[in-house]
Amino acid sequence: MCLWRGVFLLFASTTAGAQSADLGYASNQYIEDFNDLEVIVPFLPGGGSDIWARTVLPSLGEFLPGKPRLLIKNIIGSRGHRAANDYARINPLHGRSLFVIAASMNIAYLLEDERVRYDLSNWRALMAYSAGIVVYASPNLGIHDIRELKNSDQHLIMASIGPTSEDLFVLLAFDILEIDITSIFGLGGRGAARKMFERGDVNLDFQTTPAFMKFVNPLVNEHKAKPLFSLGAFDSEMNYVRDPRFPDLPNLQEVYKEIFGFTPKSKAWDAWLSIYKATKGTLKFLVIPKETPEKIISSYQTAIDNMLKDQTLLNTLNSKVGVNTISGTVNAQKLMQEMIALPTETRTWLKQWIHEKYQIRI
């Protein structure tokens, strides 16, 4: 009997038409003793986290003892928090259930959102993915670059999960650029926002790297979407630079300088850069309970290391999710610890800004 509450869809990553399996939360079998693993993705299919999980994680089974199948399970509700809260409550220690933490959930955790009942410090990061973000507009606006967008007299509308999600990066970016937009809050994920853009219900949108590469690039080629800028990235010395996955697009700092003639210097910019740096763009994590037996964690770490050494496989994954975006277990855990250490002053400023801007008290 499945102990997860809520509506979910079950997909087999390697075998079409595979049936739902009882993955046995009460069991404490080790990796060598079972055939199937489940990976919980706390959003509907079609968003960046789901695409990343379905693109990258099925290959992991090939490097684990017994070559188990990885079954991707989408559990929706409360913008990912319901599934995460349940995973933390159940705390499966047998190693057969993994969880994907999306950037939106990292932000909610860092801002101490009251819906969060999970503690990232209680989970061990097995793998991390650093995604970029690209902001794009409808060609119907008749604009060619960000300067024209700022001077546009048209009503700018963007669909959003909410300001305590990864959408915070873009909402605050537009505020820094002094561009007024109307945000439609309450969506269950970025995939739903993209569909609203495709239907013409909104004229601005953004997507993280995997969703942009898979779904938005075709729209760009068909002249149905106009990329404006990316949120940038960080080099090996943590300098803020253009996103190497989108080298033709200016980053936020460059956009600001293009509009105003000088680089940004404000508390808003400092807070934005601080949280964006803490999350290294928009980090996603594959996690497992920290109390899981070390034998199991070691098996995962070895498998992931070997997976990322397979150059043929890595070339295929890089073409779909971006080059140098996936981190193995050691670096993933380091990234999580660095993210959790977000400066208190940044957290305080962001919570105050959200309250003043959207009347949402966290």
Short mmCIF file of C-alpha atoms in Angstrom, two decimals:
data_model
loop_
_atom_site.label_atom_id
_atom_site.label_comp_id
_atom_site.label_asym_id
_atom_site.label_seq_id
_atom_site.Cartn_x
_atom_site.Cartn_y
_atom_site.Cartn_z
CA MET A 1 0.00 0.00 0.00
CA CYS A 2 1.41 3.38 -0.97
CA LEU A 3 1.75 5.73 1.96
CA TRP A 4 1.86 8.89 -0.12
CA ARG A 5 -1.19 11.12 0.03
CA GLY A 6 -2.48 13.20 -2.89
CA VAL A 7 -2.96 12.74 -6.60
CA PHE A 8 -0.06 11.33 -8.56
CA LEU A 9 0.87 9.97 -11.96
CA LEU A 10 3.33 7.09 -12.27
CA PHE A 11 5.62 6.68 -15.24
CA ALA A 12 8.23 4.02 -15.93
CA SER A 13 11.44 5.63 -17.08
CA THR A 14 12.72 2.63 -19.02
CA THR A 15 9.78 0.37 -19.81
CA ALA A 16 6.68 1.75 -21.50
CA GLY A 17 3.43 0.69 -19.90
CA ALA A 18 5.00 -0.50 -16.66
CA GLN A 19 2.54 -0.96 -13.83
CA SER A 20 2.54 0.83 -10.51
CA ALA A 21 4.74 -0.97 -8.01
CA ASP A 22 4.45 -1.25 -4.24
CA LEU A 23 7.83 0.10 -3.28
CA GLY A 24 7.47 -0.85 0.38
CA TYR A 25 8.19 2.10 2.66
CA ALA A 26 8.20 -0.25 5.65
CA SER A 27 10.96 -2.38 4.15
CA ASN A 28 14.63 -1.90 4.96
CA GLN A 29 16.06 -3.90 2.08
CA TYR A 30 19.37 -2.76 0.68
CA ILE A 31 19.99 -1.77 -2.93
CA GLU A 32 21.25 -5.25 -3.80
CA ASP A 33 17.90 -6.76 -2.74
CA PHE A 34 15.31 -4.96 -4.86
CA ASN A 35 14.48 -4.24 -8.48
CA ASP A 36 12.69 -0.90 -8.58
CA LEU A 37 13.51 2.57 -7.28
CA GLU A 38 11.14 5.49 -7.14
CA VAL A 39 12.03 9.12 -7.72
CA ILE A 40 9.49 11.60 -6.40
CA VAL A 41 9.06 14.75 -8.50
CA PRO A 42 6.71 17.11 -6.63
CA PHE A 43 5.24 18.77 -9.73
CA LEU A 44 3.20 17.84 -12.76
CA PRO A 45 5.08 16.59 -15.84
CA GLY A 46 6.41 19.24 -18.21
CA GLY A 47 8.30 21.58 -15.89
CA GLY A 48 12.06 21.96 -15.57
CA SER A 49 12.45 19.60 -12.60
CA ASP A 50 10.37 16.89 -14.25
CA ILE A 51 12.22 17.18 -17.55
CA TRP A 52 15.58 17.03 -15.80
CA ALA A 53 14.55 13.96 -13.78
CA ARG A 54 13.22 12.14 -16.84
CA THR A 55 16.25 13.05 -18.94
CA VAL A 56 19.05 12.30 -16.48
CA LEU A 57 17.94 9.90 -13.77
CA PRO A 58 16.80 6.83 -15.80
CA SER A 59 20.45 6.31 -16.74
CA LEU A 60 21.44 6.00 -13.08
CA GLY A 61 19.87 2.55 -12.79
CA GLU A 62 22.40 1.15 -15.23
CA PHE A 63 25.20 1.91 -12.78
CA LEU A 64 23.54 0.62 -9.60
CA PRO A 65 23.82 -2.98 -8.34
CA GLY A 66 21.19 -5.12 -10.06
CA LYS A 67 20.45 -2.36 -12.60
CA PRO A 68 17.07 -1.42 -11.08
CA ARG A 69 14.42 0.55 -12.95
CA LEU A 70 13.83 4.12 -11.83
CA LEU A 71 10.15 4.97 -11.71
CA ILE A 72 9.38 8.68 -11.84
CA LYS A 73 6.39 9.53 -9.64
CA ASN A 74 4.77 12.97 -9.92
CA ILE A 75 3.02 14.01 -6.72
CA ILE A 76 1.33 17.39 -6.80
CA GLY A 77 0.01 19.74 -4.18
CA SER A 78 0.95 22.95 -2.38
CA ARG A 79 3.62 23.81 -4.99
CA GLY A 80 5.73 20.81 -4.09
CA HIS A 81 5.60 21.24 -0.32
CA ARG A 82 3.01 18.51 0.29
CA ALA A 83 5.19 15.80 -1.22
CA ALA A 84 8.32 17.14 0.48
CA ASN A 85 6.58 17.32 3.86
CA ASP A 86 5.34 13.74 3.46
CA TYR A 87 8.76 12.51 2.40
CA ALA A 88 10.28 14.12 5.50
CA ARG A 89 7.57 12.62 7.71
CA ILE A 90 7.87 9.10 6.28
CA ASN A 91 11.67 9.35 6.20
CA PRO A 92 12.25 6.17 4.14
CA LEU A 93 15.64 4.77 5.08
CA HIS A 94 15.74 1.71 2.82
CA GLY A 95 17.25 3.61 -0.12
CA ARG A 96 14.50 2.79 -2.59
CA SER A 97 12.83 6.20 -2.57
CA LEU A 98 14.62 9.37 -3.74
CA PHE A 99 13.27 12.91 -3.90
CA VAL A 100 13.87 15.81 -6.30
CA ILE A 101 14.05 19.21 -4.62
CA ALA A 102 13.25 22.03 -7.02
CA ALA A 103 14.61 25.55 -6.87
CA SER A 104 11.17 26.87 -5.86
CA MET A 105 11.28 24.70 -2.76
CA ASN A 106 14.80 25.84 -1.91
CA ILE A 107 13.60 29.44 -1.96
CA ALA A 108 10.60 28.69 0.23
CA TYR A 109 12.87 26.90 2.69
CA LEU A 110 15.39 29.75 2.78
CA LEU A 111 12.63 32.30 3.32
CA GLU A 112 11.14 30.18 6.13
CA ASP A 113 7.78 29.78 4.40
CA GLU A 114 5.21 28.44 6.87
CA ARG A 115 4.21 25.64 4.47
CA VAL A 116 7.68 24.10 4.77
CA ARG A 117 7.79 21.19 7.22
CA TYR A 118 10.98 19.68 5.84
CA ASP A 119 14.54 20.51 6.80
CA LEU A 120 17.11 20.38 4.01
CA SER A 121 19.83 19.71 6.58
CA ASN A 122 18.15 16.34 7.29
CA TRP A 123 18.64 15.20 3.70
CA ARG A 124 21.77 14.06 1.89
CA ALA A 125 22.25 15.49 -1.60
CA LEU A 126 23.21 12.74 -4.04
CA MET A 127 23.24 14.88 -7.17
CA ALA A 128 22.76 18.55 -8.01
CA TYR A 129 21.77 20.37 -11.16
CA SER A 130 22.45 24.06 -11.70
CA ALA A 131 19.96 25.43 -14.19
CA GLY A 132 19.93 28.80 -15.87
CA ILE A 133 16.88 31.00 -16.41
CA VAL A 134 15.85 32.73 -19.64
CA VAL A 135 13.21 35.46 -19.76
CA TYR A 136 11.31 35.77 -23.03
CA ALA A 137 8.40 37.72 -24.48
CA SER A 138 5.63 37.34 -27.00
CA PRO A 139 6.45 38.71 -30.48
CA ASN A 140 2.99 40.27 -30.34
CA LEU A 141 4.48 42.95 -28.09
CA GLY A 142 6.49 44.14 -31.07
CA ILE A 143 9.68 44.54 -29.06
CA HIS A 144 13.20 43.46 -30.00
CA ASP A 145 15.16 43.94 -26.78
CA ILE A 146 14.82 44.75 -23.10
CA ARG A 147 15.08 48.52 -23.64
CA GLU A 148 12.01 48.44 -25.88
CA LEU A 149 10.24 46.30 -23.30
CA LYS A 150 10.89 48.90 -20.61
CA ASN A 151 9.53 51.66 -22.84
CA SER A 152 6.54 49.64 -24.01
CA ASP A 153 3.10 51.03 -23.19
CA GLN A 154 1.51 47.59 -23.42
CA HIS A 155 0.19 45.69 -20.42
CA LEU A 156 2.88 43.18 -19.44
CA ILE A 157 1.57 39.98 -17.83
CA MET A 158 3.44 36.96 -16.47
CA ALA A 159 2.07 33.78 -14.90
CA SER A 160 3.80 32.83 -11.65
CA ILE A 161 3.95 30.18 -8.97
CA GLY A 162 4.40 32.96 -6.41
CA PRO A 163 7.06 35.25 -4.93
CA THR A 164 8.28 32.63 -2.44
CA SER A 165 9.28 30.30 -5.28
CA GLU A 166 12.11 30.51 -7.81
CA ASP A 167 9.89 33.11 -9.51
CA LEU A 168 11.35 35.48 -6.92
CA PHE A 169 14.47 35.77 -9.08
CA VAL A 170 12.52 37.15 -12.06
CA LEU A 171 9.97 39.18 -10.08
CA LEU A 172 12.75 40.99 -8.23
CA ALA A 173 14.76 41.36 -11.46
CA PHE A 174 11.88 43.23 -13.11
CA ASP A 175 11.56 45.39 -10.01
CA ILE A 176 15.30 46.21 -10.14
CA LEU A 177 14.87 47.14 -13.82
CA GLU A 178 11.84 49.30 -12.90
CA ILE A 179 9.63 47.43 -15.35
CA ASP A 180 6.01 47.13 -14.23
CA ILE A 181 4.43 43.73 -14.79
CA THR A 182 1.22 42.10 -13.64
CA SER A 183 1.79 38.69 -12.08
CA ILE A 184 -0.86 35.97 -12.02
CA PHE A 185 -0.01 33.94 -8.91
CA GLY A 186 -1.04 30.45 -7.89
CA LEU A 187 0.22 28.21 -10.68
CA GLY A 188 1.40 24.72 -9.80
CA GLY A 189 4.65 24.92 -11.78
CA ARG A 190 6.56 26.59 -14.57
CA GLY A 191 5.17 24.13 -17.11
CA ALA A 192 1.68 25.52 -16.49
CA ALA A 193 3.01 29.06 -16.91
CA ARG A 194 4.57 28.15 -20.25
CA LYS A 195 1.28 26.73 -21.50
CA MET A 196 -0.45 30.01 -20.62
CA PHE A 197 2.20 31.81 -22.68
CA GLU A 198 1.67 29.45 -25.60
CA ARG A 199 -2.10 30.09 -25.45
CA GLY A 200 -1.55 33.83 -25.47
CA ASP A 201 -2.97 34.36 -21.97
CA VAL A 202 0.27 36.09 -20.88
CA ASN A 203 2.96 37.88 -22.86
CA LEU A 204 6.01 37.30 -20.65
CA ASP A 205 7.46 34.07 -19.31
CA PHE A 206 10.67 32.47 -18.13
CA GLN A 207 11.88 28.89 -18.00
CA THR A 208 14.87 27.09 -16.57
CA THR A 209 17.44 25.48 -18.85
CA PRO A 210 15.90 22.02 -19.48
CA ALA A 211 12.40 23.34 -20.20
CA PHE A 212 13.73 26.19 -22.30
CA MET A 213 15.89 23.88 -24.40
CA LYS A 214 13.11 21.36 -24.93
CA PHE A 215 9.99 23.50 -25.26
CA VAL A 216 10.89 27.16 -25.82
CA ASN A 217 13.69 26.84 -28.39
CA PRO A 218 11.17 25.48 -30.93
CA LEU A 219 8.93 28.48 -30.21
CA VAL A 220 11.90 30.79 -30.82
CA ASN A 221 12.63 29.06 -34.12
CA GLU A 222 8.98 29.50 -35.11
CA HIS A 223 9.09 33.19 -34.10
CA LYS A 224 6.56 32.60 -31.36
CA ALA A 225 8.87 33.65 -28.53
CA LYS A 226 11.55 36.34 -28.22
CA PRO A 227 14.39 35.73 -25.71
CA LEU A 228 15.26 38.93 -23.83
CA PHE A 229 17.91 38.09 -21.25
CA SER A 230 19.17 35.36 -18.96
CA LEU A 231 19.74 35.69 -15.23
CA GLY A 232 23.41 34.88 -15.74
CA ALA A 233 25.70 32.42 -14.00
CA PHE A 234 28.91 32.22 -11.96
CA ASP A 235 32.34 31.16 -13.11
CA SER A 236 34.74 28.95 -11.16
CA GLU A 237 35.77 31.92 -8.99
CA MET A 238 32.13 32.89 -8.37
CA ASN A 239 32.27 35.98 -10.58
CA TYR A 240 28.88 36.89 -12.03
CA VAL A 241 29.01 36.33 -15.81
CA ARG A 242 26.82 35.51 -18.77
CA ASP A 243 25.25 32.10 -18.68
CA PRO A 244 27.55 29.93 -20.86
CA ARG A 245 24.48 27.96 -21.94
CA PHE A 246 23.03 31.15 -23.44
CA PRO A 247 26.11 33.19 -24.43
CA ASP A 248 24.22 35.47 -26.81
CA LEU A 249 21.91 36.76 -24.08
CA PRO A 250 22.94 39.54 -21.68
CA ASN A 251 22.75 38.84 -17.97
CA LEU A 252 20.78 41.01 -15.53
CA GLN A 253 23.71 43.26 -14.70
CA GLU A 254 24.35 43.93 -18.39
CA VAL A 255 20.66 44.63 -19.00
CA TYR A 256 20.59 47.12 -16.14
CA LYS A 257 23.67 48.92 -17.48
CA GLU A 258 22.16 49.00 -20.97
CA ILE A 259 19.00 50.65 -19.63
CA PHE A 260 20.43 53.03 -17.03
CA GLY A 261 24.01 53.56 -18.20
CA PHE A 262 25.72 52.24 -15.04
CA THR A 263 25.94 49.01 -13.05
CA PRO A 264 23.34 48.38 -10.34
CA LYS A 265 24.12 49.53 -6.80
CA SER A 266 21.23 49.06 -4.41
CA LYS A 267 20.03 46.90 -1.55
CA ALA A 268 17.69 45.18 -3.99
CA TRP A 269 20.58 44.25 -6.28
CA ASP A 270 22.73 43.09 -3.37
CA ALA A 271 19.90 40.87 -2.06
CA TRP A 272 19.16 39.49 -5.52
CA LEU A 273 22.80 38.68 -6.23
CA SER A 274 23.26 37.15 -2.77
CA ILE A 275 20.40 34.66 -3.06
CA TYR A 276 21.15 33.92 -6.71
CA LYS A 277 24.75 33.20 -5.76
CA ALA A 278 23.67 31.05 -2.82
CA THR A 279 21.58 28.88 -5.13
CA LYS A 280 24.24 28.95 -7.91
CA GLY A 281 21.52 29.97 -10.35
CA THR A 282 18.63 27.63 -9.64
CA LEU A 283 19.80 24.45 -7.96
CA LYS A 284 17.84 21.23 -8.08
CA PHE A 285 18.86 18.35 -5.83
CA LEU A 286 18.32 14.61 -5.82
CA VAL A 287 18.15 13.75 -2.11
CA ILE A 288 17.82 10.85 0.29
CA PRO A 289 17.34 10.92 4.10
CA LYS A 290 20.62 11.64 5.86
CA GLU A 291 20.07 8.71 8.24
CA THR A 292 20.01 6.22 5.36
CA PRO A 293 22.65 3.50 6.02
CA GLU A 294 26.05 4.51 4.72
CA LYS A 295 26.23 1.33 2.63
CA ILE A 296 23.31 2.57 0.55
CA ILE A 297 24.59 6.12 0.22
CA SER A 298 28.00 4.79 -0.81
CA SER A 299 26.39 2.65 -3.52
CA TYR A 300 24.62 5.70 -4.90
CA GLN A 301 27.75 7.83 -4.79
CA THR A 302 29.77 5.19 -6.66
CA ALA A 303 27.02 4.78 -9.26
CA ILE A 304 26.68 8.53 -9.82
CA ASP A 305 30.45 8.97 -10.09
CA ASN A 306 30.64 6.20 -12.68
CA MET A 307 27.64 7.60 -14.53
CA LEU A 308 29.26 11.02 -14.82
CA LYS A 309 32.50 9.41 -16.07
CA ASP A 310 30.68 7.79 -18.98
CA GLN A 311 31.61 10.33 -21.66
CA THR A 312 29.21 9.01 -24.28
CA LEU A 313 26.28 9.25 -21.88
CA LEU A 314 27.47 12.62 -20.57
CA ASN A 315 27.64 14.06 -24.08
CA THR A 316 24.04 13.00 -24.65
CA LEU A 317 22.89 14.50 -21.36
CA ASN A 318 24.83 17.72 -21.95
CA SER A 319 23.04 18.23 -25.25
CA LYS A 320 19.72 18.10 -23.45
CA VAL A 321 20.31 19.83 -20.12
CA GLY A 322 23.46 21.91 -20.68
CA VAL A 323 27.21 21.39 -20.28
CA ASN A 324 28.75 21.29 -16.79
CA THR A 325 25.40 21.47 -15.03
CA ILE A 326 25.39 18.17 -13.10
CA SER A 327 27.33 17.66 -9.86
CA GLY A 328 28.08 14.34 -8.18
CA THR A 329 27.44 13.49 -4.53
CA VAL A 330 30.42 15.25 -2.88
CA ASN A 331 29.92 18.55 -4.70
CA ALA A 332 26.14 18.32 -4.45
CA GLN A 333 26.31 18.07 -0.67
CA LYS A 334 28.72 21.00 -0.56
CA LEU A 335 26.38 23.07 -2.72
CA MET A 336 23.45 22.31 -0.44
CA GLN A 337 25.39 23.30 2.68
CA GLU A 338 26.53 26.55 1.07
CA MET A 339 22.98 27.35 0.00
CA ILE A 340 21.57 26.75 3.49
CA ALA A 341 24.10 29.27 4.82
CA LEU A 342 22.28 32.21 3.17
CA PRO A 343 23.14 35.40 5.11
CA THR A 344 20.46 36.42 7.61
CA GLU A 345 20.41 40.01 6.31
CA THR A 346 19.57 38.75 2.81
CA ARG A 347 16.74 36.60 4.11
CA THR A 348 15.36 39.51 6.18
CA TRP A 349 15.49 41.98 3.29
CA LEU A 350 13.78 39.61 0.88
CA LYS A 351 10.96 38.83 3.30
CA GLN A 352 10.39 42.54 3.84
CA TRP A 353 10.40 43.21 0.09
CA ILE A 354 7.83 40.47 -0.55
CA HIS A 355 5.60 41.90 2.17
CA GLU A 356 5.84 45.47 0.86
CA LYS A 357 5.47 44.49 -2.79
CA TYR A 358 2.81 41.79 -2.56
CA GLN A 359 1.37 42.09 0.95
CA ILE A 360 2.50 38.55 1.71
CA ARG A 361 3.93 38.10 5.17
CA ILE A 362 6.27 35.13 5.63
#
